[in-house]
Amino acid sequence: MPRQFITLPPLYYRDHFIEMIGFIRSVYGAMLDAEERAFITRFEALDEWAQCLYIRMSNRKKAVFSPRDLAYQEIGDLWGGLDQLRAQGFIREIEVRDYRACLDDRPKPDLIDLAKGHQLEIKTGWAKPRLVAFLHEHLPYDRFSAGFLRSDHFVPEHKETLGFLLYLYFGKLSDNMTSFALRDLGVVSVKARDSYQARFESLEEARAGYFYTRHLRALKGGTDFRALAETVDAWPLPQAEPAITLRDTLLHQIGQMYERHKDNAAALAIYARSGAFESHERSVRLLYNLGAAEEVRARLEVMLLSPAHDEEYIFASDFYARKFGQQRIGVFTNLLRSAETIEVDELYRGDAEFAAMQAYARQGWTAYHTENGLWPVLFGLVFWEELFGPAAGFASAFDHRPQSLKDKTFHSRFAAEIGDKLAAVRAGAGLEMVRETIRQRQDEPNGLFYWFDGLEALVAAFLTAAPTDAVADLLQKMAEDFYALRDGFPDLVLMRAGQVRFVEIKGEGDQVRRHQLARLNLLRSLGFEADICRVTYRTDPDQIYVVVDVETTGGRPPNDRVTEIGAVKIQHGEIIGEWSSLINPEKRIPHFITQLTGISNDMVRDAPKFAEIADAFAAFMEGAIFVAHNAGFDHGFISSEFRRLERRFRHPRLCTVASMRKYYPGYTSYGLANLCREFNIELINHHRALADARAAAALLNLVNAKRLKNAPQMGEKSAKISQ
């Protein structure tokens, strides 16, 4: 089916602006102040061209404009529109207060020329923000304006008011209305609803959120944090949880900046105003470094007596034990040292989770790499109607999660419904409820999780084996504070004969993060088995390898396809299995490829398609390391074929080309045929898959003879896993 291109109407941006204003008026009308109402009324009184000009300016990052910047083809009356904007106070002449914005608008080469023209000593390698700050401080405005500004320059007004209206609509800072255009082009998905709820309970709450969000962005952009800190007593008082969190975050970041500038007293004063746990932690660490041990002890004891959450308790107990309990190592190090250990072949290095999954599979566990994916799926499927139904309460069509999750009112707003559903989960009816949701909502986009193949099987296996009270208790906690539990969950969930285990996997050099430990403690407290597993790397003499060779229609997947696969399974240097098949590539094989491989179109006409042999090949590869001569080529083609089936092909790789270069250097060519000649390896019927795989298997044995010789090897028990 040919792709359809969507063309937006010439004045699409005006339509979007009017749509946004209409939405604000309907949802927030009673909440708006005189300033916002006056802006909307005056804008609506402008003629079409004046409106278009103002919106065009608002959608651009420029702060200073001239008429030539606004010569848009679709605007019929540029000069009349500008005259109207000037008369109605939507644009004004440039003033001294716009000096910094004028500098920001200029490209860096212009700023360099400006500095040199006024004999100011600068370095051309300075970043633009530093150059702007230098000119703003050392070059008077009148000297700048005389050379760079013309009389027709102007700046748009009411950007703060417009920014606030966009904040009401999107719930975040937005410099333009691009999201509307992306929606109309089909790039961004939205879901229109019959009604919407305001994001904020009051105008004061909205203004506080806007204030803190703007200053967080400004702080990131290099604003003067000291000047901002000096006005802290005049900051708006946050009234709801989201604004309180923003305020605490802003205070914490200012405190960090004071620390970086070695002003510890100012940092402590700012941290003291923040309710963020991170600020409490920094205060404790800073005070301890300053020698205030007794004050630190007192603070830690308060945290231990009444912790705000699990992470605060973990930090306080760990710090107290190490600093005042004469313990040399903390809870994180101790936990990692006491964790079970799995030893795997070094070729799994860099993919500890997959290595652990393979090791657990050998013990009879079914392992799923779920990490933070399982619980949002369960939460969404159990509470779908409350989260996405007519009563959910979305703040705009662009929002993908209901407002009640963000402001932590979900559990109170739907208390009865949540109670009934959790009771059903406790009674063992959770799986039936979830399956009904899947039946009705399969593949429907939502803001909590992505649908994937195997989702229902995973959920069914988990709900069948997991303790129902524990599942219900965790879902209850998510209902109370969803965002607090959105990450940190263990990497794997294991299931076997009615057992469920959660396991956090740590490779060599990995650390246990505090939020990960908090989730482990939470899972344990609810009745789940939850542990940490360390993965260490050795050479494994018992490792199974599958040496693979593919023949193809050409050299570039996915346009080219596989015509033949040959695979040889090796353990202890011996062939323990072989697998091969011609494959119908579903396209013609070029003549020159037939000349090279001997595989013709007639030979593959009745051969199975890849989809028909995928399961058999995957089963042959199970638990093995993928080996090939130029492994990137063969692995790339097979991965491409599996992607066509929306499946993942995942195995650690060993390339006999690279490995032979490493262990047997000095040969002029490392092609398969040349190496076979050099090492007296039989190669019959070259460029047929199974023949080449057998030859590459002989090279693998040469490689392993040296790779396994001096490297640390796994002990008698290749995996120490609790049964």
XYZ file of C-alpha atoms in Angstrom:
723
model
C 0.000 0.000 0.000
C 1.564 3.363 -1.006
C 2.432 5.697 1.811
C 0.042 8.602 2.218
C 1.551 11.994 2.937
C -0.453 14.441 5.004
C -0.336 18.114 4.069
C -1.200 20.662 6.736
C -3.315 23.698 5.759
C -1.405 27.008 5.344
C -2.653 28.477 8.640
C -2.461 25.245 10.641
C -0.562 26.956 13.456
C -3.344 29.514 13.916
C -5.912 26.721 14.060
C -3.810 24.997 16.737
C -3.451 28.167 18.779
C -7.188 28.827 18.700
C -7.810 25.191 19.648
C -5.454 25.542 22.618
C -7.089 28.781 23.786
C -10.549 27.243 23.503
C -9.418 24.273 25.596
C -7.916 26.539 28.262
C -11.077 28.613 28.395
C -13.319 25.558 28.812
C -11.208 23.679 31.387
C -9.521 26.516 33.281
C -11.835 29.464 32.590
C -12.970 29.990 36.164
C -9.413 29.651 37.431
C -7.739 32.187 35.141
C -6.601 35.519 36.492
C -7.334 38.903 34.919
C -3.973 38.850 33.114
C -4.670 35.583 31.277
C -8.280 36.524 30.465
C -7.177 39.902 29.092
C -4.517 38.264 26.925
C -7.035 35.845 25.410
C -9.623 38.573 24.803
C -7.116 40.925 23.159
C -5.667 38.144 21.030
C -9.087 37.108 19.776
C -9.748 40.750 18.799
C -6.735 40.785 16.445
C -7.312 40.197 12.756
C -6.183 36.987 11.098
C -2.786 38.250 9.887
C -1.855 39.845 13.207
C -2.723 36.605 14.977
C -0.585 34.614 12.542
C 2.392 36.928 13.012
C 2.214 36.721 16.795
C 1.938 32.928 16.747
C 4.835 32.665 14.296
C 7.002 34.704 16.675
C 5.857 32.687 19.671
C 6.779 29.408 17.990
C 10.368 30.493 17.370
C 13.266 30.625 19.804
C 14.286 34.106 18.697
C 13.691 36.933 21.148
C 14.255 39.829 18.741
C 12.631 40.197 15.324
C 12.614 42.400 12.266
C 9.986 42.386 9.468
C 12.235 40.324 7.211
C 12.172 37.539 9.836
C 8.406 37.260 9.336
C 8.062 37.306 5.563
C 5.957 34.148 5.453
C 4.242 33.403 2.162
C 0.851 32.629 3.680
C 0.580 35.941 5.584
C -1.328 38.380 3.407
C -0.705 41.686 5.196
C 2.644 41.782 7.004
C 2.837 45.526 7.644
C -0.818 45.895 8.632
C -0.464 42.978 11.020
C 2.656 44.457 12.617
C 0.963 47.834 13.030
C -1.960 46.173 14.779
C 0.323 44.133 17.058
C 2.204 47.281 18.018
C -0.993 49.220 18.677
C -2.442 46.433 20.845
C 0.738 45.924 22.877
C 1.752 42.543 21.437
C 5.126 43.859 20.228
C 7.301 46.739 21.439
C 10.551 48.477 20.696
C 13.797 47.049 22.040
C 14.946 48.343 25.439
C 17.985 47.947 27.656
C 16.304 45.029 29.461
C 16.414 43.077 26.190
C 20.204 43.370 25.853
C 21.007 39.835 27.006
C 18.315 38.386 24.724
C 19.716 40.379 21.800
C 23.148 38.867 22.412
C 21.683 35.385 22.722
C 20.006 35.842 19.344
C 23.225 36.612 17.497
C 25.283 33.758 15.974
C 28.663 33.179 17.591
C 30.715 34.558 14.640
C 28.809 37.871 14.935
C 29.567 38.019 18.645
C 33.263 37.423 17.986
C 33.286 40.210 15.391
C 31.446 42.466 17.839
C 34.028 41.882 20.559
C 36.954 42.388 18.216
C 35.369 45.520 16.752
C 35.310 47.057 20.234
C 38.825 45.875 21.107
C 37.637 43.440 23.748
C 40.001 40.568 24.519
C 38.247 37.242 24.060
C 39.120 33.723 22.972
C 37.388 32.404 19.893
C 37.263 28.975 21.521
C 34.892 30.180 24.249
C 31.474 28.578 24.277
C 28.712 30.923 23.192
C 27.124 31.297 26.680
C 30.465 32.442 28.079
C 30.938 34.854 25.183
C 27.443 36.283 25.699
C 28.053 36.754 29.431
C 31.373 38.486 28.770
C 29.896 40.944 26.250
C 26.910 41.641 28.464
C 29.265 42.597 31.281
C 31.945 44.490 29.347
C 30.186 46.089 26.370
C 27.633 48.835 27.187
C 24.231 48.450 25.572
C 24.346 51.741 23.693
C 27.558 50.722 21.903
C 25.965 47.410 20.947
C 22.700 48.914 19.727
C 24.437 51.558 17.658
C 26.179 48.976 15.522
C 23.866 45.959 15.508
C 20.272 47.113 15.936
C 18.125 48.888 13.385
C 15.045 50.916 14.105
C 12.712 48.219 12.761
C 13.712 45.629 15.380
C 11.104 44.694 17.999
C 10.338 42.045 20.609
C 7.070 40.164 21.221
C 5.274 40.802 24.502
C 3.272 38.517 26.819
C 5.636 35.558 26.419
C 5.318 34.811 30.144
C 1.531 34.773 29.933
C 1.587 32.584 26.847
C 4.144 30.286 28.461
C 1.861 29.889 31.464
C -1.125 29.006 29.261
C 0.953 26.362 27.473
C 2.045 25.050 30.872
C -1.607 24.681 31.870
C -2.277 22.755 28.681
C 0.749 20.444 28.558
C 1.718 20.288 32.234
C 5.314 21.087 31.308
C 7.294 23.916 29.749
C 6.615 24.215 26.050
C 8.171 26.860 23.818
C 5.902 26.181 20.879
C 2.945 24.167 19.648
C 4.803 21.638 17.525
C 2.993 18.799 19.284
C -0.258 19.799 17.569
C 1.362 19.631 14.126
C 2.916 16.243 14.938
C -0.518 15.048 16.024
C -2.111 16.141 12.747
C 0.705 14.497 10.773
C 0.116 11.228 12.621
C 3.552 11.243 14.240
C 2.234 11.648 17.798
C -0.696 9.533 18.917
C -3.423 11.126 21.013
C -6.747 9.946 22.325
C -9.617 12.405 22.345
C -11.955 12.122 25.321
C -15.408 13.415 26.106
C -14.157 15.603 28.957
C -10.954 16.659 30.652
C -10.021 17.687 34.150
C -7.764 20.536 35.206
C -4.225 19.584 36.177
C -4.272 21.959 39.102
C -6.718 22.561 41.907
C -6.075 26.304 41.987
C -4.372 29.116 40.120
C -1.827 29.427 42.935
C -0.856 25.778 42.587
C -0.443 26.186 38.825
C 1.662 29.337 39.208
C 3.885 27.643 41.758
C 4.470 24.688 39.451
C 5.238 27.032 36.551
C 7.656 29.057 38.678
C 9.661 26.055 39.841
C 9.674 24.348 36.450
C 10.937 27.512 34.725
C 13.694 28.045 37.258
C 14.804 24.419 37.058
C 15.271 24.884 33.324
C 17.012 28.237 33.837
C 19.348 26.675 36.383
C 20.289 24.018 33.873
C 20.905 26.760 31.320
C 23.416 28.544 33.536
C 21.353 31.159 35.363
C 22.881 32.834 38.450
C 22.012 30.344 41.189
C 23.124 32.728 43.941
C 20.718 35.436 42.790
C 17.940 32.860 42.702
C 18.810 31.596 46.188
C 18.673 35.138 47.586
C 14.992 35.354 46.631
C 14.031 32.038 48.264
C 11.777 33.698 50.847
C 9.716 35.214 48.049
C 9.194 31.951 46.189
C 5.541 30.904 45.844
C 4.315 28.459 48.462
C 3.618 25.057 46.873
C 0.252 23.615 47.838
C 0.244 20.164 46.253
C 2.631 17.255 45.980
C 3.895 17.914 42.403
C 4.843 21.530 43.161
C 6.385 20.552 46.507
C 8.563 18.016 44.688
C 9.612 20.643 42.130
C 10.507 23.101 44.884
C 12.550 20.514 46.765
C 14.353 19.569 43.557
C 15.203 23.194 42.817
C 16.518 23.709 46.355
C 18.584 20.542 46.134
C 20.179 21.578 42.857
C 21.044 25.011 44.228
C 22.585 23.337 47.273
C 24.697 21.153 44.997
C 25.938 24.232 43.172
C 26.957 25.861 46.444
C 28.846 22.678 47.300
C 30.662 22.752 43.977
C 31.703 26.319 44.757
C 32.967 25.232 48.224
C 30.347 27.296 50.072
C 29.307 24.605 52.527
C 27.450 26.923 54.893
C 25.190 28.189 52.113
C 24.672 24.643 50.856
C 23.563 23.448 54.297
C 21.193 26.396 54.651
C 19.551 25.597 51.329
C 19.418 21.847 52.006
C 17.657 22.596 55.302
C 14.757 24.161 53.367
C 14.309 21.117 51.125
C 12.173 18.146 52.021
C 13.907 15.922 49.470
C 15.631 12.841 50.827
C 18.634 13.631 48.620
C 19.039 16.940 50.451
C 18.871 15.218 53.841
C 21.528 12.775 52.678
C 23.827 15.527 51.415
C 23.401 17.435 54.683
C 24.415 14.379 56.697
C 27.457 13.674 54.548
C 28.530 17.310 54.485
C 28.134 17.768 58.237
C 30.103 14.602 58.893
C 32.938 15.806 56.677
C 32.900 19.112 58.574
C 33.333 17.275 61.880
C 29.811 17.654 63.272
C 29.590 13.994 64.247
C 27.110 14.385 67.095
C 24.699 16.423 64.990
C 24.956 13.755 62.303
C 24.266 11.017 64.859
C 21.158 12.863 66.034
C 19.882 13.325 62.483
C 20.433 9.679 61.635
C 18.591 8.559 64.744
C 15.601 10.684 63.710
C 15.694 9.105 60.237
C 15.857 5.628 61.739
C 13.009 6.358 64.118
C 10.720 7.830 61.473
C 12.040 7.272 57.924
C 10.198 8.934 55.071
C 10.584 5.792 52.958
C 12.684 2.655 52.552
C 15.576 4.401 50.829
C 15.979 6.864 53.681
C 16.010 4.034 56.204
C 18.589 2.096 54.188
C 20.856 5.124 53.918
C 20.532 6.001 57.608
C 21.150 2.464 58.858
C 24.103 1.975 56.518
C 25.746 5.306 57.374
C 25.112 4.901 61.094
C 26.597 1.396 61.119
C 29.743 2.460 59.247
C 30.390 5.719 61.092
C 29.146 4.934 64.582
C 28.922 1.153 64.740
C 32.553 0.303 63.937
C 31.625 -1.631 60.795
C 34.237 -1.392 58.057
C 31.867 -2.103 55.178
C 28.354 -0.902 54.485
C 25.138 -2.765 53.883
C 25.521 -2.549 50.083
C 28.982 -4.085 50.010
C 27.994 -6.686 52.592
C 24.887 -7.615 50.645
C 26.814 -7.999 47.399
C 29.492 -10.118 49.077
C 26.899 -12.430 50.567
C 24.990 -12.856 47.290
C 24.939 -16.149 45.444
C 27.414 -16.428 42.586
C 27.026 -17.802 39.083
C 30.151 -18.496 37.040
C 29.755 -18.301 33.262
C 32.028 -18.383 30.271
C 33.880 -15.130 29.592
C 32.137 -14.802 26.226
C 29.015 -13.753 28.137
C 30.861 -10.688 29.456
C 28.746 -7.585 28.984
C 25.436 -9.469 29.105
C 25.224 -10.659 32.691
C 21.431 -10.910 32.698
C 21.344 -13.220 29.679
C 24.153 -15.329 31.140
C 22.215 -15.716 34.379
C 19.041 -16.628 32.498
C 20.902 -19.428 30.728
C 22.382 -20.691 33.990
C 19.025 -20.664 35.772
C 17.404 -22.427 32.811
C 19.830 -25.310 33.315
C 18.485 -25.602 36.846
C 14.908 -25.931 35.615
C 13.812 -22.322 36.123
C 11.933 -20.375 33.475
C 13.619 -16.975 33.524
C 12.090 -13.701 32.315
C 14.082 -10.478 31.987
C 11.310 -8.190 33.227
C 13.148 -5.596 35.354
C 10.683 -2.670 35.665
C 8.260 -4.100 33.112
C 6.229 -6.684 35.022
C 4.549 -4.550 37.647
C 3.325 -1.731 35.351
C 1.807 -4.439 33.118
C -0.035 -6.000 36.053
C -1.074 -2.609 37.394
C -2.412 -1.512 34.014
C -4.269 -4.744 33.309
C -5.899 -4.934 36.747
C -6.939 -1.256 36.910
C -7.446 -0.548 33.196
C -10.925 0.904 33.577
C -9.902 3.232 36.406
C -6.727 4.297 34.568
C -8.046 4.742 31.044
C -11.843 4.612 31.226
C -14.290 7.550 31.023
C -13.827 8.478 34.690
C -10.009 8.285 34.644
C -9.441 12.034 34.465
C -6.979 13.109 31.792
C -5.731 16.682 31.574
C -5.398 16.784 27.761
C -5.473 14.514 24.721
C -1.664 14.526 24.747
C -1.503 12.984 28.221
C -1.017 9.223 28.301
C -1.461 8.780 32.047
C -4.324 10.063 34.187
C -3.736 13.082 36.362
C -4.638 11.102 39.464
C -1.412 9.062 39.165
C 0.653 12.234 39.029
C -0.995 13.959 41.973
C -1.265 10.740 44.030
C -5.065 10.806 44.282
C -5.677 7.594 42.320
C -6.048 5.427 45.435
C -8.559 7.785 47.063
C -10.466 8.663 43.908
C -11.150 4.998 43.117
C -10.935 3.540 46.616
C -14.004 1.286 46.277
C -13.053 -0.041 42.836
C -9.463 -0.655 43.899
C -10.613 -2.454 47.021
C -12.930 -4.752 45.065
C -10.278 -5.639 42.485
C -7.576 -6.298 45.049
C -9.982 -8.523 46.937
C -10.463 -10.495 43.726
C -6.694 -10.793 43.316
C -6.381 -12.085 46.896
C -9.140 -14.613 46.198
C -7.224 -15.985 43.221
C -9.380 -14.365 40.527
C -6.666 -11.988 39.314
C -5.719 -14.041 36.270
C -9.310 -14.251 35.037
C -9.673 -10.477 35.440
C -6.410 -9.781 33.617
C -7.266 -12.128 30.749
C -10.571 -10.344 30.263
C -8.729 -7.023 30.011
C -6.330 -8.507 27.466
C -9.235 -9.888 25.460
C -10.908 -6.480 25.305
C -7.868 -4.183 25.088
C -5.164 -6.200 23.280
C -2.668 -3.852 21.542
C -4.520 -0.699 22.629
C -1.911 2.052 23.247
C -1.581 3.209 26.837
C 0.816 5.192 28.970
C 1.951 2.396 31.287
C 3.354 -0.429 29.187
C 3.908 -1.777 25.674
C 2.182 -4.897 24.447
C 4.577 -7.656 23.418
C 4.483 -11.250 22.277
C 4.334 -13.491 25.312
C 2.804 -10.879 27.622
C -0.231 -12.981 28.454
C 1.889 -16.090 28.990
C 4.201 -14.225 31.369
C 1.329 -12.727 33.357
C -0.509 -16.041 33.500
C 2.556 -17.922 34.726
C 3.293 -15.272 37.339
C -0.238 -14.943 38.719
C -0.559 -18.725 38.849
C 2.611 -19.150 40.921
C 2.896 -15.918 42.940
C 1.396 -15.501 46.423
C -1.854 -13.639 45.844
C -1.668 -11.513 48.999
C 1.816 -10.336 48.071
C 0.682 -9.383 44.558
C -2.316 -7.489 45.913
C -0.228 -5.672 48.529
C 2.261 -4.431 45.957
C -0.493 -3.297 43.589
C -2.014 -1.408 46.513
C 1.272 0.407 47.101
C 1.474 1.286 43.419
C -2.046 2.690 43.590
C -0.977 4.900 46.474
C 2.199 6.218 44.819
C 2.781 4.884 41.324
C 5.788 7.044 40.481
C 7.668 6.065 43.629
C 7.640 2.449 42.419
C 8.316 2.938 38.728
C 11.893 1.637 38.800
C 14.446 -0.341 40.785
C 12.795 -3.754 40.513
C 15.053 -6.810 40.091
C 16.233 -7.798 36.623
C 14.787 -11.309 36.501
C 11.710 -13.118 37.651
C 12.142 -16.906 37.874
C 9.379 -19.469 37.939
C 9.515 -23.212 38.556
C 6.928 -25.691 39.823
C 4.817 -23.099 41.634
C 7.821 -21.107 42.898
C 8.553 -17.456 42.119
C 11.862 -15.682 42.691
C 13.004 -12.157 41.893
C 16.730 -11.793 41.249
C 18.835 -8.663 40.785
C 21.826 -9.495 38.583
C 25.203 -7.850 39.130
C 28.180 -8.374 36.862
C 31.766 -7.767 37.846
C 32.189 -4.158 38.930
C 28.441 -3.482 39.240
C 27.108 -1.856 42.394
C 23.859 -2.283 44.250
C 21.886 0.944 44.045
C 19.883 2.126 47.004
C 16.548 2.077 45.151
C 17.290 -1.493 44.000
C 17.896 -2.561 47.585
C 14.691 -0.797 48.603
C 12.711 -2.799 46.034
C 14.324 -6.052 47.192
C 13.372 -5.233 50.769
C 9.846 -4.335 49.676
C 9.381 -7.601 47.798
C 10.743 -9.593 50.732
C 8.535 -7.773 53.218
C 5.481 -8.677 51.139
C 6.369 -12.367 51.070
C 8.292 -12.780 47.811
C 11.653 -14.469 47.537
C 14.019 -11.746 46.287
C 17.802 -11.974 46.054
C 20.955 -10.651 44.453
C 23.097 -12.803 42.188
C 26.675 -12.044 41.189
C 27.856 -13.151 37.764
C 31.574 -13.831 37.397
C 33.386 -14.730 34.213
C 35.740 -17.653 33.623
C 36.523 -19.888 30.705
C 34.154 -22.833 30.860
C 35.579 -26.114 29.526
C 32.033 -27.536 29.534
C 30.596 -24.736 27.404
C 28.596 -25.738 24.339
C 29.234 -23.894 21.075
C 27.282 -23.899 17.833
C 29.392 -23.024 14.802
C 27.175 -21.522 12.114
C 27.559 -20.689 8.465
C 24.925 -19.100 6.261
C 24.631 -18.733 2.515
C 22.644 -15.782 1.248
C 21.306 -14.009 -1.838
C 23.741 -11.135 -1.268
C 25.666 -9.212 1.343
C 23.162 -6.843 2.943
C 20.317 -7.816 5.258
C 17.397 -7.293 5.353
C 17.218 -6.769 1.577
C 19.161 -9.986 1.022
C 17.933 -13.251 2.525
C 19.318 -16.530 3.830
C 19.364 -19.493 1.414
C 21.082 -22.095 3.607
C 22.134 -22.614 7.216
C 24.655 -25.147 8.437
C 25.342 -25.546 12.153
C 27.735 -27.777 14.103
C 27.412 -28.227 17.870
C 30.705 -28.595 19.761
C 31.506 -29.552 23.359
C 34.909 -30.588 24.721
C 36.276 -30.236 21.195
C 33.944 -32.914 19.809
C 31.010 -32.611 17.423
C 27.884 -33.567 19.355
C 25.286 -32.530 16.784
C 24.695 -31.072 13.345
C 21.813 -29.184 11.797
C 21.362 -27.876 8.251
C 18.680 -26.822 5.836
C 18.222 -25.116 2.522
C 15.848 -22.175 2.890
C 13.494 -20.567 0.422
C 14.609 -16.894 0.485
C 11.319 -15.735 -1.096
C 13.305 -13.869 -3.742
C 15.457 -14.815 -6.715
C 19.081 -15.839 -6.202
C 21.361 -13.809 -8.514
C 23.354 -15.785 -11.077
C 26.722 -14.771 -9.652
C 25.657 -16.038 -6.203
C 24.692 -19.385 -7.731
C 28.108 -19.546 -9.381
C 29.750 -18.898 -5.984
C 27.694 -21.202 -3.749
C 26.198 -23.705 -6.154
C 22.731 -22.996 -4.712
C 20.208 -22.345 -7.479
C 16.644 -21.122 -7.541
C 15.477 -24.633 -8.415
C 17.165 -26.038 -5.296
C 15.323 -23.678 -2.903
C 11.956 -23.540 -4.681
C 10.456 -26.259 -2.499
C 12.670 -25.657 0.536
C 11.071 -24.411 3.796
C 10.853 -20.703 4.448
C 12.812 -19.347 7.396
C 9.635 -19.020 9.465
C 9.141 -22.784 9.095
C 12.580 -23.706 10.444
C 13.026 -20.881 12.984
C 11.857 -22.917 15.978
C 14.040 -25.887 15.105
C 17.128 -23.726 14.646
C 16.443 -21.780 17.861
C 16.104 -25.067 19.749
C 19.433 -26.281 18.331
C 21.073 -23.008 19.492
C 19.568 -23.126 22.993
C 22.161 -22.408 25.698
C 25.042 -22.248 23.210
C 27.571 -19.631 22.136
C 27.205 -18.536 18.521
C 30.422 -19.074 16.545
C 31.120 -18.194 12.914
C 33.952 -17.263 10.609
C 33.229 -13.516 10.383
C 30.513 -13.800 12.989
C 29.078 -10.346 12.362
C 27.960 -11.404 8.879
C 26.302 -14.691 9.834
C 24.806 -13.422 13.079
C 23.522 -10.311 11.301
C 21.640 -12.323 8.695
C 20.092 -14.710 11.184
C 19.117 -11.839 13.498
C 17.503 -10.106 10.526
C 15.476 -13.205 9.698
C 14.249 -13.479 13.283
C 13.351 -9.769 13.325
C 11.100 -10.375 10.333
C 9.217 -12.758 12.627
C 9.234 -10.131 15.417
C 11.525 -12.376 17.442
C 14.899 -11.737 19.022
C 17.971 -13.843 18.332
C 20.244 -13.427 21.337
C 23.458 -15.378 21.932
C 27.018 -14.418 22.888
C 29.350 -14.562 19.901
C 32.833 -15.769 19.079
C 34.362 -14.886 15.718
C 36.976 -17.348 14.452
C 38.482 -14.666 12.188
C 39.182 -12.293 15.087
C 40.172 -15.112 17.437
C 42.608 -16.687 14.971
C 44.216 -13.283 14.439
C 44.591 -12.985 18.234
C 45.937 -16.458 19.024
C 47.676 -17.271 15.725
C 49.081 -14.006 14.386
C 51.284 -13.534 11.336
C 49.296 -15.056 8.460
C 48.743 -13.020 5.326
C 45.117 -14.066 5.014
C 42.563 -15.213 7.567
C 39.988 -16.336 5.042
C 38.449 -19.714 5.750
C 40.039 -21.471 2.764
C 43.520 -20.105 3.476
C 43.424 -21.068 7.169
C 42.232 -24.545 6.265
C 45.243 -24.949 3.975
C 47.638 -23.620 6.620
C 46.319 -25.943 9.353
C 45.504 -28.973 7.194
C 41.773 -28.751 7.832
C 39.528 -30.571 5.391
C 37.309 -28.178 3.414
C 35.182 -29.947 0.832
C 32.394 -28.184 -1.044
C 33.459 -24.685 0.043
C 30.630 -22.104 0.168
C 28.063 -24.673 1.201
C 26.871 -23.954 4.717
C 27.438 -27.237 6.556
C 30.858 -27.804 4.965
C 32.026 -24.329 5.950
C 30.588 -24.740 9.461
C 32.550 -27.971 9.959
C 35.758 -26.255 8.854
C 35.092 -23.286 11.167
C 34.459 -25.765 14.013
C 38.002 -27.063 13.534
C 39.265 -23.464 13.809
C 37.230 -23.060 17.018
C 39.083 -26.031 18.524
C 42.394 -24.372 17.637
C 41.230 -21.160 19.283
C 39.978 -22.894 22.434
C 43.212 -24.863 22.741
C 44.905 -21.563 23.523
C 41.963 -19.631 25.000
C 41.301 -22.261 27.655
C 44.950 -23.093 28.362
C 46.017 -20.317 30.721
C 42.770 -18.489 31.460
C 41.034 -18.897 34.850
C 38.551 -21.741 34.594
C 35.396 -22.594 36.390
C 35.544 -25.115 39.193
C 33.925 -28.476 39.471
C 30.553 -26.805 40.023
C 29.996 -24.459 37.136
C 27.098 -22.677 38.818
C 26.365 -22.173 42.480
C 22.643 -21.648 42.421
C 20.249 -22.320 45.223
C 17.922 -25.154 44.334
